[in-house]
Coordinates of C-alpha atoms in Angstrom, one line a residue:
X1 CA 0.0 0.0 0.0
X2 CA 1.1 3.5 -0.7
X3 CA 2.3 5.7 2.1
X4 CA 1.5 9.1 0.3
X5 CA -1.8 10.1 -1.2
X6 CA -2.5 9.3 -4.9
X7 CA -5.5 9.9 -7.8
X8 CA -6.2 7.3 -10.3
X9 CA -7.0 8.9 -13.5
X10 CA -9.0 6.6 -16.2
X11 CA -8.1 8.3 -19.2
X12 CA -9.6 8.8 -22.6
X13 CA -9.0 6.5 -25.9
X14 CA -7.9 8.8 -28.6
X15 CA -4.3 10.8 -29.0
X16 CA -5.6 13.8 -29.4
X17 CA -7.8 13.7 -26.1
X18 CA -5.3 12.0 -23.7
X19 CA -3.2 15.3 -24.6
X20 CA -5.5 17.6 -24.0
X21 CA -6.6 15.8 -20.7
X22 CA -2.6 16.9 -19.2
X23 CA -5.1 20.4 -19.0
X24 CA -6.4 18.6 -15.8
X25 CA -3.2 16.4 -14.0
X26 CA -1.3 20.2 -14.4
X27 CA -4.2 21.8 -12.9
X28 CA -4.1 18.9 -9.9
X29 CA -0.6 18.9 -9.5
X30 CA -0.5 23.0 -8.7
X31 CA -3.6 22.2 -6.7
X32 CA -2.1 18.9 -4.2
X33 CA 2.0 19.1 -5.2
X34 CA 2.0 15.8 -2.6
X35 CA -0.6 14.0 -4.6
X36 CA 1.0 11.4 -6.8
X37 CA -1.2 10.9 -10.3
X38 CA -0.9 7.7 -12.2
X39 CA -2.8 7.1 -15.9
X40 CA -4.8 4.2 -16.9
X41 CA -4.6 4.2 -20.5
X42 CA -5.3 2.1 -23.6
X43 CA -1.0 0.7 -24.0
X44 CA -0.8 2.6 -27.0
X45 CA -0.8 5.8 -25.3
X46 CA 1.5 5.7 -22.7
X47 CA 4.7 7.0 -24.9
X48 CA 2.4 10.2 -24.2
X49 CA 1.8 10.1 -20.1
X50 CA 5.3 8.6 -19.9
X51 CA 6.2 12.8 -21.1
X52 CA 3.8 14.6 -18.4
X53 CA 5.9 15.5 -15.6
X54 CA 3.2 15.4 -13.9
X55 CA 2.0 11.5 -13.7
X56 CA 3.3 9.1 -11.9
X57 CA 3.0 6.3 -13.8
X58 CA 0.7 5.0 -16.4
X59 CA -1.2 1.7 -16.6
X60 CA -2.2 -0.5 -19.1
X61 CA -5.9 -0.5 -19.6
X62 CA -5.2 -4.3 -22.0
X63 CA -8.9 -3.7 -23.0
X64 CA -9.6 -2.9 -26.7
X65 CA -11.0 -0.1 -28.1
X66 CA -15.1 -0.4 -27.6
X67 CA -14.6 -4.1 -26.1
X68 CA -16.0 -4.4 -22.4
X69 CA -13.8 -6.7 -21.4
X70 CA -15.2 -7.9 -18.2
X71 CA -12.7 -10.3 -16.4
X72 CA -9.7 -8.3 -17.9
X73 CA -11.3 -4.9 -16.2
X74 CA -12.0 -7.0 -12.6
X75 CA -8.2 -8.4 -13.0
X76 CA -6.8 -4.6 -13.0
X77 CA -9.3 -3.3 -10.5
X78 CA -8.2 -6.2 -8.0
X79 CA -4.5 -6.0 -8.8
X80 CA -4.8 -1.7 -8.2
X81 CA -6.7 -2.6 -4.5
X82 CA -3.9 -2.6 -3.0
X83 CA -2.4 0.7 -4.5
X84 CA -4.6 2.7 -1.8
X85 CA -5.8 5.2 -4.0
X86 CA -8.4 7.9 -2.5
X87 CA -9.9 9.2 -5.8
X88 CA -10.5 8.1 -9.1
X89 CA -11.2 10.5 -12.2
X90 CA -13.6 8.7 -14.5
X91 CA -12.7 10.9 -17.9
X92 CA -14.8 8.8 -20.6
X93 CA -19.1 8.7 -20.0
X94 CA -19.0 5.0 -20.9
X95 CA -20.6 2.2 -18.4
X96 CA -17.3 0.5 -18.8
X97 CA -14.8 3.0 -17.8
X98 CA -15.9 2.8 -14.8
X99 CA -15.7 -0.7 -14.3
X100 CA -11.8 -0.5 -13.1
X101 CA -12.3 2.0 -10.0
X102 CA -15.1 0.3 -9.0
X103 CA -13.2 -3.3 -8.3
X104 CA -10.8 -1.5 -7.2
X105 CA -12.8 -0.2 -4.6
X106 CA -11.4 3.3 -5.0
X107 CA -13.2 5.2 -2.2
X108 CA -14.2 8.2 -4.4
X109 CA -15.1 7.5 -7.9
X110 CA -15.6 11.1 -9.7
X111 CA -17.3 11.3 -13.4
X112 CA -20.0 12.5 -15.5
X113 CA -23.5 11.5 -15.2
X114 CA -24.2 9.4 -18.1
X115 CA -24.5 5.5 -19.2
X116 CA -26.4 4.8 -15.9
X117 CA -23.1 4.6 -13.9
X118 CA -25.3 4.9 -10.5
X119 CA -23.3 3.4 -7.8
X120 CA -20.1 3.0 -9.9
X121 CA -19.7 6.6 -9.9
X122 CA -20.3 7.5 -6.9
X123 CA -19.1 11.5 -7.4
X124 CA -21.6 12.4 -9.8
X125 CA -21.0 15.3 -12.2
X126 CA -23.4 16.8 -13.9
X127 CA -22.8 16.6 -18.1
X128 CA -23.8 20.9 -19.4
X129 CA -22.9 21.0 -23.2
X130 CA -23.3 24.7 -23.2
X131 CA -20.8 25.5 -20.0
X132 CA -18.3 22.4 -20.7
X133 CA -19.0 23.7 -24.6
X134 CA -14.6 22.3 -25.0
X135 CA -13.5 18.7 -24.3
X136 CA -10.5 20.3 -22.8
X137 CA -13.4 22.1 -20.1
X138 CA -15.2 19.0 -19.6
X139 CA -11.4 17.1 -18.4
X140 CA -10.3 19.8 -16.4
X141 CA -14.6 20.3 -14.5
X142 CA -14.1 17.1 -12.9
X143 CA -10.6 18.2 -11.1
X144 CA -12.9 21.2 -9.3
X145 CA -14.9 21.0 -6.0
X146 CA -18.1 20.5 -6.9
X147 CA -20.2 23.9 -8.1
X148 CA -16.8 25.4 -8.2
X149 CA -16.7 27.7 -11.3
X150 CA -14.4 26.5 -14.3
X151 CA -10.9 28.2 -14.6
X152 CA -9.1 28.9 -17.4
X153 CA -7.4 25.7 -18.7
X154 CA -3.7 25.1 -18.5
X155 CA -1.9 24.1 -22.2
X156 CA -0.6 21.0 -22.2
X157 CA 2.9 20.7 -22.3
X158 CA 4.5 17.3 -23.6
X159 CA 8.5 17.0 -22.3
X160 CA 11.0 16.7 -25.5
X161 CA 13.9 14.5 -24.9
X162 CA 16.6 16.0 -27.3
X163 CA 19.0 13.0 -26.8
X164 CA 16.6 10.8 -28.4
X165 CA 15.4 13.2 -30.9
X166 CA 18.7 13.4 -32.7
X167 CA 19.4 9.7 -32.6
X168 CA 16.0 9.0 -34.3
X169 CA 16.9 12.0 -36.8
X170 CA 20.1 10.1 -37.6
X171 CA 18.7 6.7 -37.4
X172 CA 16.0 8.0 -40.1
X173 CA 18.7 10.1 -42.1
X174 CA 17.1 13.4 -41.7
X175 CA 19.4 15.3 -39.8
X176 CA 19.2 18.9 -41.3
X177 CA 20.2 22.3 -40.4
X178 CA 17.3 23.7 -42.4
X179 CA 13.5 24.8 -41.1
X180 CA 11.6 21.8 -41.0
X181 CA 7.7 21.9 -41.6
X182 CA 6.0 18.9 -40.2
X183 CA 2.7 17.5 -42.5
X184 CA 0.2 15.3 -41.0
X185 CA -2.4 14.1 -43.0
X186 CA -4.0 11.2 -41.6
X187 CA -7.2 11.2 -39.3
X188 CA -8.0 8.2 -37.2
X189 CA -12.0 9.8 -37.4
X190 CA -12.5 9.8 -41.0
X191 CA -12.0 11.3 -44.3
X192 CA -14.3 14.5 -43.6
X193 CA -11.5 15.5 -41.8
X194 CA -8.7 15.1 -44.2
X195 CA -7.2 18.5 -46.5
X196 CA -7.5 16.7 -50.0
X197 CA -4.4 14.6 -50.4
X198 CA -2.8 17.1 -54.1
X199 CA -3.3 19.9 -51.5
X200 CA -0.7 19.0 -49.3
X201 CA 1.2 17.7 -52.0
X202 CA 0.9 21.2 -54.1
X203 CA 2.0 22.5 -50.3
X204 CA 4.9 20.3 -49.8
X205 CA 6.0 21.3 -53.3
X206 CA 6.1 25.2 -53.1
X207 CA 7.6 24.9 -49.3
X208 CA 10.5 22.4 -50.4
X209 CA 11.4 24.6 -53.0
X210 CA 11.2 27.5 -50.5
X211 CA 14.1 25.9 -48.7
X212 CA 12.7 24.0 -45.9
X213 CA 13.1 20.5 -45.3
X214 CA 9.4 18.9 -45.3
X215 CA 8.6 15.7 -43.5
X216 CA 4.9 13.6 -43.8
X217 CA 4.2 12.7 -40.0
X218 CA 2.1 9.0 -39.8
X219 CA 1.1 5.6 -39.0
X220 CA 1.0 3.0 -41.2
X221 CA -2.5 3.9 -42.5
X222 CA -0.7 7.1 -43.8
X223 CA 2.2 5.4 -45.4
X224 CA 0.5 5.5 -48.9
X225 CA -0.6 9.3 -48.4
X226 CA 2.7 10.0 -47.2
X227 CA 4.3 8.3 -50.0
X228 CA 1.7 10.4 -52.5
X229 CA 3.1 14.2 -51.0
X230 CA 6.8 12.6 -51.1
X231 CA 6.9 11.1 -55.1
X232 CA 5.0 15.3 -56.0
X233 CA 7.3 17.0 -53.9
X234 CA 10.6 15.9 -52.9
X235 CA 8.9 16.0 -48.9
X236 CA 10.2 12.8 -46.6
X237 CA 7.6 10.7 -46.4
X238 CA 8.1 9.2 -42.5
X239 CA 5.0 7.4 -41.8
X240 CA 4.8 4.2 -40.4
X241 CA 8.8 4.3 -39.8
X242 CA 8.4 6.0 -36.2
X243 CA 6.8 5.5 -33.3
X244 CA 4.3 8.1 -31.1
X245 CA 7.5 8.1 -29.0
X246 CA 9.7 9.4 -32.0
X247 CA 6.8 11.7 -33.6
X248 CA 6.6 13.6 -30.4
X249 CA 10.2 14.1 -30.6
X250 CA 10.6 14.8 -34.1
X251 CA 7.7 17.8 -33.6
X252 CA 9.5 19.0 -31.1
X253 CA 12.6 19.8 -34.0
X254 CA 10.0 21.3 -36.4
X255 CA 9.2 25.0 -36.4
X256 CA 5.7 24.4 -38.1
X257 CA 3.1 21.8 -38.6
X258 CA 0.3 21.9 -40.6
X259 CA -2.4 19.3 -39.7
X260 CA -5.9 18.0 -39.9
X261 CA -7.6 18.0 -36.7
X262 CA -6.0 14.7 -35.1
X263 CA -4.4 13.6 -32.5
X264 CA -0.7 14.5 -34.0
X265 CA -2.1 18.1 -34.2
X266 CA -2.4 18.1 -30.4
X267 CA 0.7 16.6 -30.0
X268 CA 2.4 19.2 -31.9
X269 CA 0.8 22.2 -30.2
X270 CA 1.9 20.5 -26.6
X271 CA 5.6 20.2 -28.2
X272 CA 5.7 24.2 -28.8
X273 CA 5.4 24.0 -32.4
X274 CA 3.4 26.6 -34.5
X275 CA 0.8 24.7 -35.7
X276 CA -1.7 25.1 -38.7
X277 CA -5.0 23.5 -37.6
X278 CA -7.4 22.3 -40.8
X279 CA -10.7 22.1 -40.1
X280 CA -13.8 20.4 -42.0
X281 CA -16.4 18.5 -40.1
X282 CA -15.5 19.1 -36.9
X283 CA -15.0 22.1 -34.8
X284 CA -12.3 24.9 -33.9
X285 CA -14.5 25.9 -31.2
X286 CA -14.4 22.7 -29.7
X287 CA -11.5 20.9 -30.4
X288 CA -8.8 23.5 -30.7
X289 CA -5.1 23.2 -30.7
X290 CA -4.1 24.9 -27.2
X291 CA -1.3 26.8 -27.5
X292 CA -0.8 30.1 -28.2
X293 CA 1.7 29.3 -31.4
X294 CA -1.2 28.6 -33.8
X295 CA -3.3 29.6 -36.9
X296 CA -6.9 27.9 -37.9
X297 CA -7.9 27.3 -41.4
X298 CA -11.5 26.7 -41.2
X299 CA -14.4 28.0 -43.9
X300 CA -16.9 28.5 -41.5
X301 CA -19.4 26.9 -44.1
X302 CA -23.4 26.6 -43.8
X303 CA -23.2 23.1 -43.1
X304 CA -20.2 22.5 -41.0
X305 CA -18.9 21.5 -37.9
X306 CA -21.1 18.4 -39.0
X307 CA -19.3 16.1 -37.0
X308 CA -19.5 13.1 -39.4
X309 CA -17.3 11.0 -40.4
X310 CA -17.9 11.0 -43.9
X311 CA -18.9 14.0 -45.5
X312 CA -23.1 13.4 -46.0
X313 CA -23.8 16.1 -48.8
X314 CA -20.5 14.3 -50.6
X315 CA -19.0 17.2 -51.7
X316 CA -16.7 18.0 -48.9
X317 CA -16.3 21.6 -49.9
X318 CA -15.3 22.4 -46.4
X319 CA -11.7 21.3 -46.9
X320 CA -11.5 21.1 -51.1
X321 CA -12.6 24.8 -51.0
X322 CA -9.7 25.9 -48.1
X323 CA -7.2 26.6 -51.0
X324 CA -2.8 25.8 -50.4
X325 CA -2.4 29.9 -51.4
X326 CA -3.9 30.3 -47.8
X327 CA -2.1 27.9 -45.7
X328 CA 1.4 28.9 -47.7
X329 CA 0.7 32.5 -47.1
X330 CA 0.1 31.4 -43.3
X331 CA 3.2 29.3 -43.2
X332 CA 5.5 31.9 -44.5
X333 CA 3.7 34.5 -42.2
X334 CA 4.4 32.4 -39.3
X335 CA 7.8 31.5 -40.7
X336 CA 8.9 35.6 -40.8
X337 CA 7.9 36.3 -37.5
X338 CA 9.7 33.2 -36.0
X339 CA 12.7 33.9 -37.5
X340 CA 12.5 37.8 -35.9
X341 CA 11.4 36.7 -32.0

């Protein structure tokens, strides 16, 4: 059993959202310095807690995404009983999420009301779309007391180990003096989130022969994209040859990255990158990149934020309409300004 006090988080299932949920371990660290934090987390995502100062340690959730997982969830919350945690933080709204805490027999379970979790969640939020209008808001409500009005939200700050980040950049050949722009343009939601594909290539193309060294930032899934900007550019087509360890290092090199709205996006504004934020189905308002270092390309049109994952009037005119003259202008804007701070 643990001698000093500690918080079990159960944390969220997408990049993107297990960045922005650092908003509330920075804002319970100022609050209890003493309190240790530890992270349960899909496995995937611990390269990302494992560079918030702030936790602990995280912990395999070995669950899969959307899978209930029963006896694995009981196994965990008997083998964290003895951990002596006094709190745990319930981020998802899922029956399931709660599960862990529960068997655990974590004295005080906090979450949102939602998925008749009655008596699992035994701190009861209540869910207001129009005051928690952020997800970033609705991570950092349940670190408050309850009725406690919402402060601003800390950015996320993701550590940079620059040891590692130089022998990946060798490892990968890509060691350059030059300013590097960072491309991302994969989407784990869907395709009505995705810049068209000769956009970023037309992109790649004008920056590369502006003089900076361009590299396509991905997962496997992205490999043939990447490998689409690289053969109409001369860009470095890196997907699928890193890991989320060495993207979040290799962001942390770039000066600019220019991204759909996805989990590397978040990464890269918690790295202190500028970032260029695409948006087409979803949200700016919602999802935002938080940091200060960024610009939003969004088109504001009648039907979007639609939040779908394909786009249902199949023209996506949201993102085929936001033209590379825009984003190059922006880049080159952003680049200028850089380079005199």
């Amino acid at each position: 059993r643990m001698t000093s006090p500690a918080t079990l988080i159960v944390g969220p299932s997408w990049v993107g959202d297990m960045v922005m949920a650092q908003a509330l371990f920075i804002l319970l660290k100022k609050r209890k310095p003493r309190n240790a934090i530890d992270v349960l987390a899909p496995a995937w995502s611990l390269p990302i807690v494992a560079r918030m100062p702030e936790i602990r340690r995280g912990i395999a959730a070995d669950t899969g995404h959307g899978e209930l997982g029963l006896g694995k969830r009981r196994r965990i919350g008997y083998e964290l009983r003895e951990e002596g945690y006094e709190q745990a933080i319930v981020l998802p709204r899922s029956l399931k999420s709660a599960l862990i805490p529960w068997f655990a027999r974590i004295p005080s379970r906090t979450g949102f009301r939602g998925e008749s979790r009655y008596g699992l969640i035994n701190d009861m939020r209540p869910f207001d779309r129009s005051v928690l209008d952020q997800t970033v808001k609705r991570y950092v409500a349940l670190g408050l007391e309850p009725g406690e009005p919402l402060p601003e939200a800390p950015y996320p700050a993701l550590t940079v180990d620059r040891d590692r980040q130089e022998a990946v950049m060798r490892s990968l050949g890509i060691l350059t003096e030059r300013p590097v722009i960072a491309l991302m343009p994969g989407a784990e939601y869907g395709p009505a989130k995705c810049w068209p594909l000769e956009h970023f290539a037309e992109l790649a193309a004008l920056l590369v022969n502006d003089g900076f060294d361009v590299w396509v930032l991905g997962s496997d899934k992205d490999a043939p994209a990447g490998e689409g900007i690289a053969s109409a550019s001369d860009a470095r087509n890196l997907c699928g040859r890193t890991s989320l360890e060495d993207v979040i290092d290799l962001l942390g090199y770039t000066e600019q990255a220019i991204s759909n709205d996805s989990g590397l996006m978040h990464v890269a504004a918690a790295v202190g990158t500028h970032v260029h934020g695409i948006y087409g189905s979803s949200s700016p308002a919602f999802t935002p990149p938080l940091t200060n270092e960024r610009d939003i390309h969004w088109l504001d049109l009648d039907c979007s934020p639609c939040f779908e994952r394909t786009c249902p009037l199949g023209h996506q005119r949201c993102l085929k309409e936001l033209s590379v003259s825009r984003l190059y202008t922006a880049v080159n804007d952003a680049h200028d300004r850089l380079k005199s701070d």
